[in-house]
Amino acid sequence: MALENMTIGFIGAGNMAEALIGAVLDAGLCPPNRVICADVRAERLRELAQRFGLRTCADNLEAIRQADVVLYAVKPQSMAAVLQETAKGLDSSKVIISIAAGVPLSTLSAYAPQPLRIVRAMPNVCVAVKAGATAIVGGPHARKEDLALAATIFNAVGRCIVLSAEHLLDGVTGLSGSGPAYVFMVIEALADGGVKAGLTRAEALLLASQTVMGAARMQLETGTHPAQLKDMVTSPAGTTIAALHALEKGGLRALLIDAVEAATERARQLGAMAGKADK
Ligand SMILES: NC(=O)c1ccc[n+]([C@@H]2O[C@H](COP(=O)([O-])OP(=O)(O)OC[C@H]3O[C@@H](n4cnc5c(N)ncnc54)[C@H](OP(=O)(O)O)[C@@H]3O)[C@@H](O)[C@H]2O)c1
């Protein structure tokens, strides 16, 4: 069944749910009356109903009963209680998507009495500007079309890849999950360089952010290997090669690899701690 003929139920109507709802509606993937939101905050539900014209519900279980696709968007620490409360409304007719960071498929399925079609997703904060990077992985009973449906939703807020194994989500957390913070730091540092060269802070920030976005777009849109793009803008004895030499001396590549590795390892540790807490 296409998304336009399904009802999506959001459990938790916070920042991520808002970004996803806005994108799904903007993309015309389904009409507002086919989106239902549940949250503990009544005023938040009123706000979203007013803004998007969607349906709301104070009762998570009732929202789930009305939904064909259930998207859990509460904080990870609320997931156990929410699953406990709502599991009786879940069955194999529904596609269940969770974006709760670090909550494994085994936890998501442990609360339900029957096998469920679960998709676990790891989006990043850039979904707020429809430039998110999301990876998804299906549980043992998820169908190909369930992953395609989830990918359609996350492609509406950026780009989405499908992973073959759940453990790879730790690396996704280390790369694109935590990655926006690394890039914010890079932008700030580039702007500092511009300020040192005499630009105002505002001028330097705009140029730094636009440069990062432009370079990323060039890579994504051309599909060209970044090393080739770099070579294209590096003229003999020019300014760029002088800067690249400085970056190599500072160990930029190893530093970024270390950063992704450190965050991946931390995600692994937190996942292991969450697994122990489940037992
Ligand atoms: N933000 C990101 O960049 C990002 C990236 C990747 C994954 N995620 C995941 O996305 C999920 C949502 O994150 P978020 O930033 O959107 O969080 P959020 O803004 O705090 O939204 C969660 C919403 O759920 C509500 N809620 C709490 N307990 C509930 C319950 N029992 N039943 C129904 N609603 C309940 C919260 O209300 P209260 O505020 O009153 O608690 C809040 O409105 C998290 O699991 C997070 O790990 C987020």
mmCIF file of C-alpha atoms and ligand atoms in Angstrom:
data_model
loop_
_atom_site.group_PDB
_atom_site.id
_atom_site.type_symbol
_atom_site.label_atom_id
_atom_site.label_comp_id
_atom_site.label_asym_id
_atom_site.label_seq_id
_atom_site.Cartn_x
_atom_site.Cartn_y
_atom_site.Cartn_z
ATOM 1 C CA MET A 1 0.000 0.000 0.000
ATOM 2 C CA ALA A 2 1.313 3.505 -0.814
ATOM 3 C CA LEU A 3 1.911 5.944 2.000
ATOM 4 C CA GLU A 4 -0.893 8.213 0.723
ATOM 5 C CA ASN A 5 -3.410 5.493 1.582
ATOM 6 C CA MET A 6 -1.944 4.822 5.009
ATOM 7 C CA THR A 7 -2.226 6.630 8.316
ATOM 8 C CA ILE A 8 1.062 7.501 10.008
ATOM 9 C CA GLY A 9 0.974 7.715 13.778
ATOM 10 C CA PHE A 10 3.718 9.669 15.541
ATOM 11 C CA ILE A 11 4.272 8.685 19.148
ATOM 12 C CA GLY A 12 6.036 11.721 20.598
ATOM 13 C CA ALA A 13 5.531 15.044 18.851
ATOM 14 C CA GLY A 14 8.845 16.790 19.522
ATOM 15 C CA ASN A 15 11.457 18.290 17.232
ATOM 16 C CA MET A 16 12.141 15.222 15.114
ATOM 17 C CA ALA A 17 8.455 14.396 14.672
ATOM 18 C CA GLU A 18 7.782 17.983 13.613
ATOM 19 C CA ALA A 19 10.556 17.895 10.998
ATOM 20 C CA LEU A 20 9.355 14.557 9.639
ATOM 21 C CA ILE A 21 5.690 15.590 9.568
ATOM 22 C CA GLY A 22 6.499 18.879 7.809
ATOM 23 C CA ALA A 23 8.553 17.107 5.159
ATOM 24 C CA VAL A 24 6.081 14.280 4.592
ATOM 25 C CA LEU A 25 3.257 16.800 4.095
ATOM 26 C CA ASP A 26 5.348 19.177 1.955
ATOM 27 C CA ALA A 27 6.337 16.290 -0.283
ATOM 28 C CA GLY A 28 2.659 15.315 -0.605
ATOM 29 C CA LEU A 29 3.439 11.786 0.585
ATOM 30 C CA CYS A 30 0.172 11.749 2.500
ATOM 31 C CA PRO A 31 -2.578 14.248 3.346
ATOM 32 C CA PRO A 32 -2.725 15.897 6.830
ATOM 33 C CA ASN A 33 -5.806 13.910 7.819
ATOM 34 C CA ARG A 34 -3.727 10.746 7.440
ATOM 35 C CA VAL A 35 -1.225 11.884 10.088
ATOM 36 C CA ILE A 36 -2.024 11.372 13.745
ATOM 37 C CA CYS A 37 0.182 12.563 16.577
ATOM 38 C CA ALA A 38 0.246 11.566 20.223
ATOM 39 C CA ASP A 39 2.212 13.308 22.956
ATOM 40 C CA VAL A 40 2.042 13.896 26.685
ATOM 41 C CA ARG A 41 1.945 17.663 26.093
ATOM 42 C CA ALA A 42 -1.547 18.845 25.101
ATOM 43 C CA GLU A 43 -0.352 22.316 24.060
ATOM 44 C CA ARG A 44 2.231 20.787 21.761
ATOM 45 C CA LEU A 45 -0.487 18.721 20.067
ATOM 46 C CA ARG A 46 -2.642 21.852 19.644
ATOM 47 C CA GLU A 47 0.330 23.676 18.104
ATOM 48 C CA LEU A 48 0.987 20.918 15.560
ATOM 49 C CA ALA A 49 -2.725 20.515 14.749
ATOM 50 C CA GLN A 50 -2.953 24.242 14.054
ATOM 51 C CA ARG A 51 0.213 24.321 11.996
ATOM 52 C CA PHE A 52 -0.300 21.194 9.900
ATOM 53 C CA GLY A 53 -4.035 20.433 10.132
ATOM 54 C CA LEU A 54 -3.271 16.914 11.335
ATOM 55 C CA ARG A 55 -5.146 14.725 13.814
ATOM 56 C CA THR A 56 -3.981 14.508 17.404
ATOM 57 C CA CYS A 57 -4.610 12.170 20.274
ATOM 58 C CA ALA A 58 -3.637 12.304 23.940
ATOM 59 C CA ASP A 59 -3.580 8.515 24.132
ATOM 60 C CA ASN A 60 -0.583 6.751 22.527
ATOM 61 C CA LEU A 61 -2.419 3.449 22.248
ATOM 62 C CA GLU A 62 -5.399 5.009 20.509
ATOM 63 C CA ALA A 63 -3.083 6.734 17.995
ATOM 64 C CA ILE A 64 -1.413 3.384 17.330
ATOM 65 C CA ARG A 65 -4.768 1.668 16.818
ATOM 66 C CA GLN A 66 -5.617 4.215 14.107
ATOM 67 C CA ALA A 67 -2.213 4.004 12.376
ATOM 68 C CA ASP A 68 -0.857 1.726 9.640
ATOM 69 C CA VAL A 69 2.651 3.093 10.175
ATOM 70 C CA VAL A 70 3.736 3.801 13.748
ATOM 71 C CA LEU A 71 6.732 6.092 14.183
ATOM 72 C CA TYR A 72 8.178 6.186 17.685
ATOM 73 C CA ALA A 73 9.795 9.606 18.234
ATOM 74 C CA VAL A 74 10.099 9.847 22.022
ATOM 75 C CA LYS A 75 13.427 10.148 23.847
ATOM 76 C CA PRO A 76 15.344 6.862 24.224
ATOM 77 C CA GLN A 77 14.888 6.934 28.015
ATOM 78 C CA SER A 78 11.081 7.055 27.532
ATOM 79 C CA MET A 79 10.999 4.144 25.092
ATOM 80 C CA ALA A 80 10.719 1.284 27.605
ATOM 81 C CA ALA A 81 7.684 2.834 29.304
ATOM 82 C CA VAL A 82 6.074 3.812 25.996
ATOM 83 C CA LEU A 83 6.618 0.335 24.525
ATOM 84 C CA GLN A 84 5.196 -1.272 27.633
ATOM 85 C CA GLU A 85 2.125 0.934 27.353
ATOM 86 C CA THR A 86 1.599 0.545 23.601
ATOM 87 C CA ALA A 87 2.829 -2.943 22.651
ATOM 88 C CA LYS A 88 -0.654 -4.446 22.881
ATOM 89 C CA GLY A 89 -1.735 -2.163 20.018
ATOM 90 C CA LEU A 90 1.013 -3.432 17.712
ATOM 91 C CA ASP A 91 0.611 -6.289 15.280
ATOM 92 C CA SER A 92 2.064 -7.552 12.030
ATOM 93 C CA SER A 93 -0.360 -5.488 9.925
ATOM 94 C CA LYS A 94 1.562 -2.328 10.908
ATOM 95 C CA VAL A 95 4.982 -1.026 9.968
ATOM 96 C CA ILE A 96 6.825 0.146 13.074
ATOM 97 C CA ILE A 97 9.618 2.679 12.770
ATOM 98 C CA SER A 98 11.754 3.835 15.682
ATOM 99 C CA ILE A 99 14.174 6.747 15.626
ATOM 100 C CA ALA A 100 15.107 6.389 19.320
ATOM 101 C CA ALA A 101 18.909 6.589 19.367
ATOM 102 C CA GLY A 102 20.591 3.491 20.751
ATOM 103 C CA VAL A 103 17.410 1.462 21.285
ATOM 104 C CA PRO A 104 18.085 -1.891 19.586
ATOM 105 C CA LEU A 105 15.676 -3.942 17.479
ATOM 106 C CA SER A 106 15.695 -6.629 20.193
ATOM 107 C CA THR A 107 14.283 -4.140 22.723
ATOM 108 C CA LEU A 108 11.723 -2.866 20.243
ATOM 109 C CA SER A 109 10.415 -6.367 19.591
ATOM 110 C CA ALA A 110 10.712 -7.676 23.158
ATOM 111 C CA TYR A 111 7.512 -6.012 24.343
ATOM 112 C CA ALA A 112 5.192 -7.383 21.647
ATOM 113 C CA PRO A 113 3.530 -10.800 21.867
ATOM 114 C CA GLN A 114 3.994 -11.484 18.130
ATOM 115 C CA PRO A 115 6.608 -10.873 15.403
ATOM 116 C CA LEU A 116 6.565 -7.269 14.237
ATOM 117 C CA ARG A 117 7.673 -5.484 11.075
ATOM 118 C CA ILE A 118 10.173 -3.106 12.670
ATOM 119 C CA VAL A 119 12.526 -0.631 11.044
ATOM 120 C CA ARG A 120 15.130 1.103 13.189
ATOM 121 C CA ALA A 121 16.370 4.461 11.913
ATOM 122 C CA MET A 122 19.225 6.757 12.830
ATOM 123 C CA PRO A 123 18.565 10.224 11.411
ATOM 124 C CA ASN A 124 20.546 13.352 12.287
ATOM 125 C CA VAL A 125 19.658 16.849 13.410
ATOM 126 C CA CYS A 126 19.850 18.234 9.849
ATOM 127 C CA VAL A 127 16.389 16.789 9.136
ATOM 128 C CA ALA A 128 15.244 20.133 10.587
ATOM 129 C CA VAL A 129 16.338 21.781 7.305
ATOM 130 C CA LYS A 130 15.467 18.803 5.080
ATOM 131 C CA ALA A 131 19.151 17.960 4.703
ATOM 132 C CA GLY A 132 19.301 15.048 7.116
ATOM 133 C CA ALA A 133 21.425 11.948 6.715
ATOM 134 C CA THR A 134 19.590 8.820 7.836
ATOM 135 C CA ALA A 135 20.449 5.143 7.877
ATOM 136 C CA ILE A 136 17.793 2.480 8.416
ATOM 137 C CA VAL A 137 17.888 -1.219 9.134
ATOM 138 C CA GLY A 138 15.063 -3.741 9.126
ATOM 139 C CA GLY A 139 14.304 -6.217 11.873
ATOM 140 C CA PRO A 140 13.955 -9.938 11.090
ATOM 141 C CA HIS A 141 10.278 -9.607 10.088
ATOM 142 C CA ALA A 142 10.514 -6.328 8.181
ATOM 143 C CA ARG A 143 9.622 -6.698 4.511
ATOM 144 C CA LYS A 144 11.404 -5.113 1.574
ATOM 145 C CA GLU A 145 8.442 -2.767 1.102
ATOM 146 C CA ASP A 146 8.609 -1.706 4.780
ATOM 147 C CA LEU A 147 12.197 -0.541 4.293
ATOM 148 C CA ALA A 148 11.172 1.200 1.052
ATOM 149 C CA LEU A 149 8.358 2.974 2.886
ATOM 150 C CA ALA A 150 10.660 4.094 5.704
ATOM 151 C CA ALA A 151 13.242 5.248 3.150
ATOM 152 C CA THR A 152 10.549 7.320 1.403
ATOM 153 C CA ILE A 153 9.816 9.103 4.686
ATOM 154 C CA PHE A 154 13.482 9.797 5.487
ATOM 155 C CA ASN A 155 14.308 10.796 1.907
ATOM 156 C CA ALA A 156 11.714 13.554 2.356
ATOM 157 C CA VAL A 157 13.976 15.071 5.043
ATOM 158 C CA GLY A 158 17.293 14.513 3.274
ATOM 159 C CA ARG A 159 19.021 11.336 2.158
ATOM 160 C CA CYS A 160 18.565 7.830 3.475
ATOM 161 C CA ILE A 161 20.559 4.621 3.092
ATOM 162 C CA VAL A 162 19.515 1.079 3.963
ATOM 163 C CA LEU A 163 21.999 -0.966 5.991
ATOM 164 C CA SER A 164 22.391 -4.722 5.911
ATOM 165 C CA ALA A 165 23.129 -5.190 9.629
ATOM 166 C CA GLU A 166 22.111 -3.430 12.818
ATOM 167 C CA HIS A 167 25.610 -3.210 14.323
ATOM 168 C CA LEU A 168 26.564 -0.789 11.526
ATOM 169 C CA LEU A 169 24.307 1.815 13.133
ATOM 170 C CA ASP A 170 27.084 2.494 15.684
ATOM 171 C CA GLY A 171 29.274 3.683 12.809
ATOM 172 C CA VAL A 172 26.376 5.756 11.476
ATOM 173 C CA THR A 173 26.090 7.406 14.886
ATOM 174 C CA GLY A 174 29.841 8.097 14.781
ATOM 175 C CA LEU A 175 29.722 9.519 11.264
ATOM 176 C CA SER A 176 26.438 11.244 10.418
ATOM 177 C CA GLY A 177 24.697 11.147 13.812
ATOM 178 C CA SER A 178 27.402 13.085 15.643
ATOM 179 C CA GLY A 179 28.859 14.497 12.409
ATOM 180 C CA PRO A 180 26.966 17.794 12.293
ATOM 181 C CA ALA A 181 28.863 18.842 15.443
ATOM 182 C CA TYR A 182 32.223 18.141 13.753
ATOM 183 C CA VAL A 183 31.193 20.215 10.759
ATOM 184 C CA PHE A 184 29.900 23.065 12.950
ATOM 185 C CA MET A 185 33.341 23.120 14.546
ATOM 186 C CA VAL A 186 35.010 23.147 11.118
ATOM 187 C CA ILE A 187 32.774 26.025 10.014
ATOM 188 C CA GLU A 188 33.598 27.977 13.156
ATOM 189 C CA ALA A 189 37.330 27.415 12.649
ATOM 190 C CA LEU A 190 37.203 28.357 8.960
ATOM 191 C CA ALA A 191 35.390 31.547 9.919
ATOM 192 C CA ASP A 192 38.100 32.274 12.513
ATOM 193 C CA GLY A 193 40.608 31.995 9.684
ATOM 194 C CA GLY A 194 38.606 34.509 7.663
ATOM 195 C CA VAL A 195 38.407 36.879 10.619
ATOM 196 C CA LYS A 196 42.183 36.574 11.037
ATOM 197 C CA ALA A 197 42.510 37.593 7.391
ATOM 198 C CA GLY A 198 40.424 40.725 8.044
ATOM 199 C CA LEU A 199 36.825 39.715 7.223
ATOM 200 C CA THR A 200 34.011 40.558 9.611
ATOM 201 C CA ARG A 201 32.617 37.653 11.633
ATOM 202 C CA ALA A 202 29.365 37.753 9.653
ATOM 203 C CA GLU A 203 31.150 37.772 6.302
ATOM 204 C CA ALA A 204 33.485 34.986 7.364
ATOM 205 C CA LEU A 205 30.673 32.773 8.727
ATOM 206 C CA LEU A 206 28.570 33.119 5.611
ATOM 207 C CA LEU A 207 31.514 32.257 3.359
ATOM 208 C CA ALA A 208 32.546 29.319 5.549
ATOM 209 C CA SER A 209 29.059 27.772 5.716
ATOM 210 C CA GLN A 210 28.348 28.340 2.031
ATOM 211 C CA THR A 211 31.720 26.767 1.132
ATOM 212 C CA VAL A 212 31.007 23.652 3.202
ATOM 213 C CA MET A 213 27.514 23.346 1.747
ATOM 214 C CA GLY A 214 28.707 23.990 -1.822
ATOM 215 C CA ALA A 215 31.521 21.456 -1.620
ATOM 216 C CA ALA A 216 29.171 18.836 -0.154
ATOM 217 C CA ARG A 217 26.572 19.509 -2.856
ATOM 218 C CA MET A 218 29.187 19.234 -5.606
ATOM 219 C CA GLN A 219 30.263 15.839 -4.309
ATOM 220 C CA LEU A 220 26.694 14.576 -3.917
ATOM 221 C CA GLU A 221 25.446 15.917 -7.233
ATOM 222 C CA THR A 222 28.398 14.859 -9.385
ATOM 223 C CA GLY A 223 29.209 11.630 -7.553
ATOM 224 C CA THR A 224 32.864 12.453 -8.209
ATOM 225 C CA HIS A 225 35.430 11.136 -5.728
ATOM 226 C CA PRO A 226 36.406 13.953 -3.317
ATOM 227 C CA ALA A 227 40.103 13.445 -4.095
ATOM 228 C CA GLN A 228 39.382 14.190 -7.751
ATOM 229 C CA LEU A 229 37.360 17.299 -6.842
ATOM 230 C CA LYS A 230 40.219 18.440 -4.614
ATOM 231 C CA ASP A 231 42.731 17.963 -7.438
ATOM 232 C CA MET A 232 40.497 20.009 -9.736
ATOM 233 C CA VAL A 233 40.896 23.093 -7.519
ATOM 234 C CA THR A 234 44.557 22.628 -6.645
ATOM 235 C CA SER A 235 46.772 24.482 -9.105
ATOM 236 C CA PRO A 236 50.579 24.073 -9.163
ATOM 237 C CA ALA A 237 52.301 26.358 -6.645
ATOM 238 C CA GLY A 238 48.896 27.891 -5.841
ATOM 239 C CA THR A 239 47.123 28.906 -2.651
ATOM 240 C CA THR A 240 45.140 25.674 -2.180
ATOM 241 C CA ILE A 241 48.131 23.334 -2.190
ATOM 242 C CA ALA A 242 49.805 25.556 0.412
ATOM 243 C CA ALA A 243 46.746 25.165 2.638
ATOM 244 C CA LEU A 244 46.462 21.418 1.965
ATOM 245 C CA HIS A 245 50.060 20.994 3.064
ATOM 246 C CA ALA A 246 49.218 22.750 6.351
ATOM 247 C CA LEU A 247 46.174 20.483 6.840
ATOM 248 C CA GLU A 248 48.246 17.346 6.171
ATOM 249 C CA LYS A 249 50.929 18.507 8.623
ATOM 250 C CA GLY A 250 48.194 19.005 11.233
ATOM 251 C CA GLY A 251 46.916 15.466 10.637
ATOM 252 C CA LEU A 252 43.412 16.495 9.567
ATOM 253 C CA ARG A 253 42.541 13.152 7.959
ATOM 254 C CA ALA A 254 43.691 11.026 10.898
ATOM 255 C CA LEU A 255 41.977 13.408 13.297
ATOM 256 C CA LEU A 256 38.607 13.047 11.564
ATOM 257 C CA ILE A 257 38.961 9.277 11.339
ATOM 258 C CA ASP A 258 39.791 9.245 15.072
ATOM 259 C CA ALA A 259 36.722 11.392 15.780
ATOM 260 C CA VAL A 260 34.358 9.045 13.926
ATOM 261 C CA GLU A 261 35.998 6.047 15.583
ATOM 262 C CA ALA A 262 35.711 7.577 19.073
ATOM 263 C CA ALA A 263 32.004 8.356 18.617
ATOM 264 C CA THR A 264 31.371 4.887 17.133
ATOM 265 C CA GLU A 265 33.042 3.260 20.131
ATOM 266 C CA ARG A 266 31.000 5.417 22.516
ATOM 267 C CA ALA A 267 27.781 4.440 20.685
ATOM 268 C CA ARG A 268 28.801 0.784 21.102
ATOM 269 C CA GLN A 269 29.392 1.258 24.838
ATOM 270 C CA LEU A 270 26.064 3.053 25.332
ATOM 271 C CA GLY A 271 24.290 0.326 23.323
ATOM 272 C CA ALA A 272 25.855 -2.364 25.518
ATOM 273 C CA MET A 273 24.792 -0.494 28.677
ATOM 274 C CA ALA A 274 21.213 -0.136 27.316
ATOM 275 C CA GLY A 275 21.192 -3.874 26.493
ATOM 276 C CA LYS A 276 22.191 -4.711 30.085
ATOM 277 C CA ALA A 277 19.521 -2.371 31.467
ATOM 278 C CA ASP A 278 16.881 -4.248 29.401
ATOM 279 C CA LYS A 279 17.714 -7.519 31.125
HETATM 280 N N1 LIG B 1 17.277 15.379 17.712
HETATM 281 C C1 LIG B 1 18.136 14.703 16.948
HETATM 282 O O1 LIG B 1 19.032 15.250 16.317
HETATM 283 C C2 LIG B 1 18.024 13.216 16.837
HETATM 284 C C3 LIG B 1 18.862 12.492 15.982
HETATM 285 C C4 LIG B 1 18.710 11.093 15.885
HETATM 286 C C5 LIG B 1 17.714 10.461 16.621
HETATM 287 N N2 LIG B 1 16.931 11.197 17.445
HETATM 288 C C6 LIG B 1 15.923 10.517 18.244
HETATM 289 O O2 LIG B 1 14.658 11.067 17.997
HETATM 290 C C7 LIG B 1 13.835 10.903 19.151
HETATM 291 C C8 LIG B 1 13.079 12.184 19.394
HETATM 292 O O3 LIG B 1 14.017 13.230 19.598
HETATM 293 P P1 LIG B 1 13.526 14.743 19.678
HETATM 294 O O4 LIG B 1 14.744 15.574 19.630
HETATM 295 O O5 LIG B 1 12.410 14.978 18.714
HETATM 296 O O6 LIG B 1 12.927 14.746 21.179
HETATM 297 P P2 LIG B 1 11.856 15.714 21.821
HETATM 298 O O7 LIG B 1 11.823 17.012 21.086
HETATM 299 O O8 LIG B 1 12.083 15.713 23.283
HETATM 300 O O9 LIG B 1 10.472 14.973 21.500
HETATM 301 C C9 LIG B 1 9.960 13.910 22.227
HETATM 302 C C10 LIG B 1 8.491 14.225 22.538
HETATM 303 O O10 LIG B 1 7.909 13.089 23.128
HETATM 304 C C11 LIG B 1 7.147 13.525 24.265
HETATM 305 N N3 LIG B 1 6.960 12.431 25.211
HETATM 306 C C12 LIG B 1 7.676 12.127 26.342
HETATM 307 N N4 LIG B 1 7.160 11.039 26.939
HETATM 308 C C13 LIG B 1 6.109 10.643 26.176
HETATM 309 C C14 LIG B 1 5.173 9.587 26.273
HETATM 310 N N5 LIG B 1 5.203 8.720 27.283
HETATM 311 N N6 LIG B 1 4.218 9.481 25.317
HETATM 312 C C15 LIG B 1 4.161 10.356 24.284
HETATM 313 N N7 LIG B 1 5.008 11.387 24.151
HETATM 314 C C16 LIG B 1 5.977 11.526 25.075
HETATM 315 C C17 LIG B 1 7.993 14.644 24.814
HETATM 316 O O11 LIG B 1 7.295 15.419 25.761
HETATM 317 P P3 LIG B 1 8.164 16.077 26.982
HETATM 318 O O12 LIG B 1 9.028 17.124 26.336
HETATM 319 O O13 LIG B 1 7.132 16.625 27.900
HETATM 320 O O14 LIG B 1 8.979 14.962 27.579
HETATM 321 C C18 LIG B 1 8.346 15.383 23.524
HETATM 322 O O15 LIG B 1 7.288 16.241 23.126
HETATM 323 C C19 LIG B 1 14.775 10.500 20.294
HETATM 324 O O16 LIG B 1 14.578 9.142 20.619
HETATM 325 C C20 LIG B 1 16.167 10.700 19.734
HETATM 326 O O17 LIG B 1 17.086 9.740 20.197
HETATM 327 C C21 LIG B 1 17.043 12.545 17.564
#
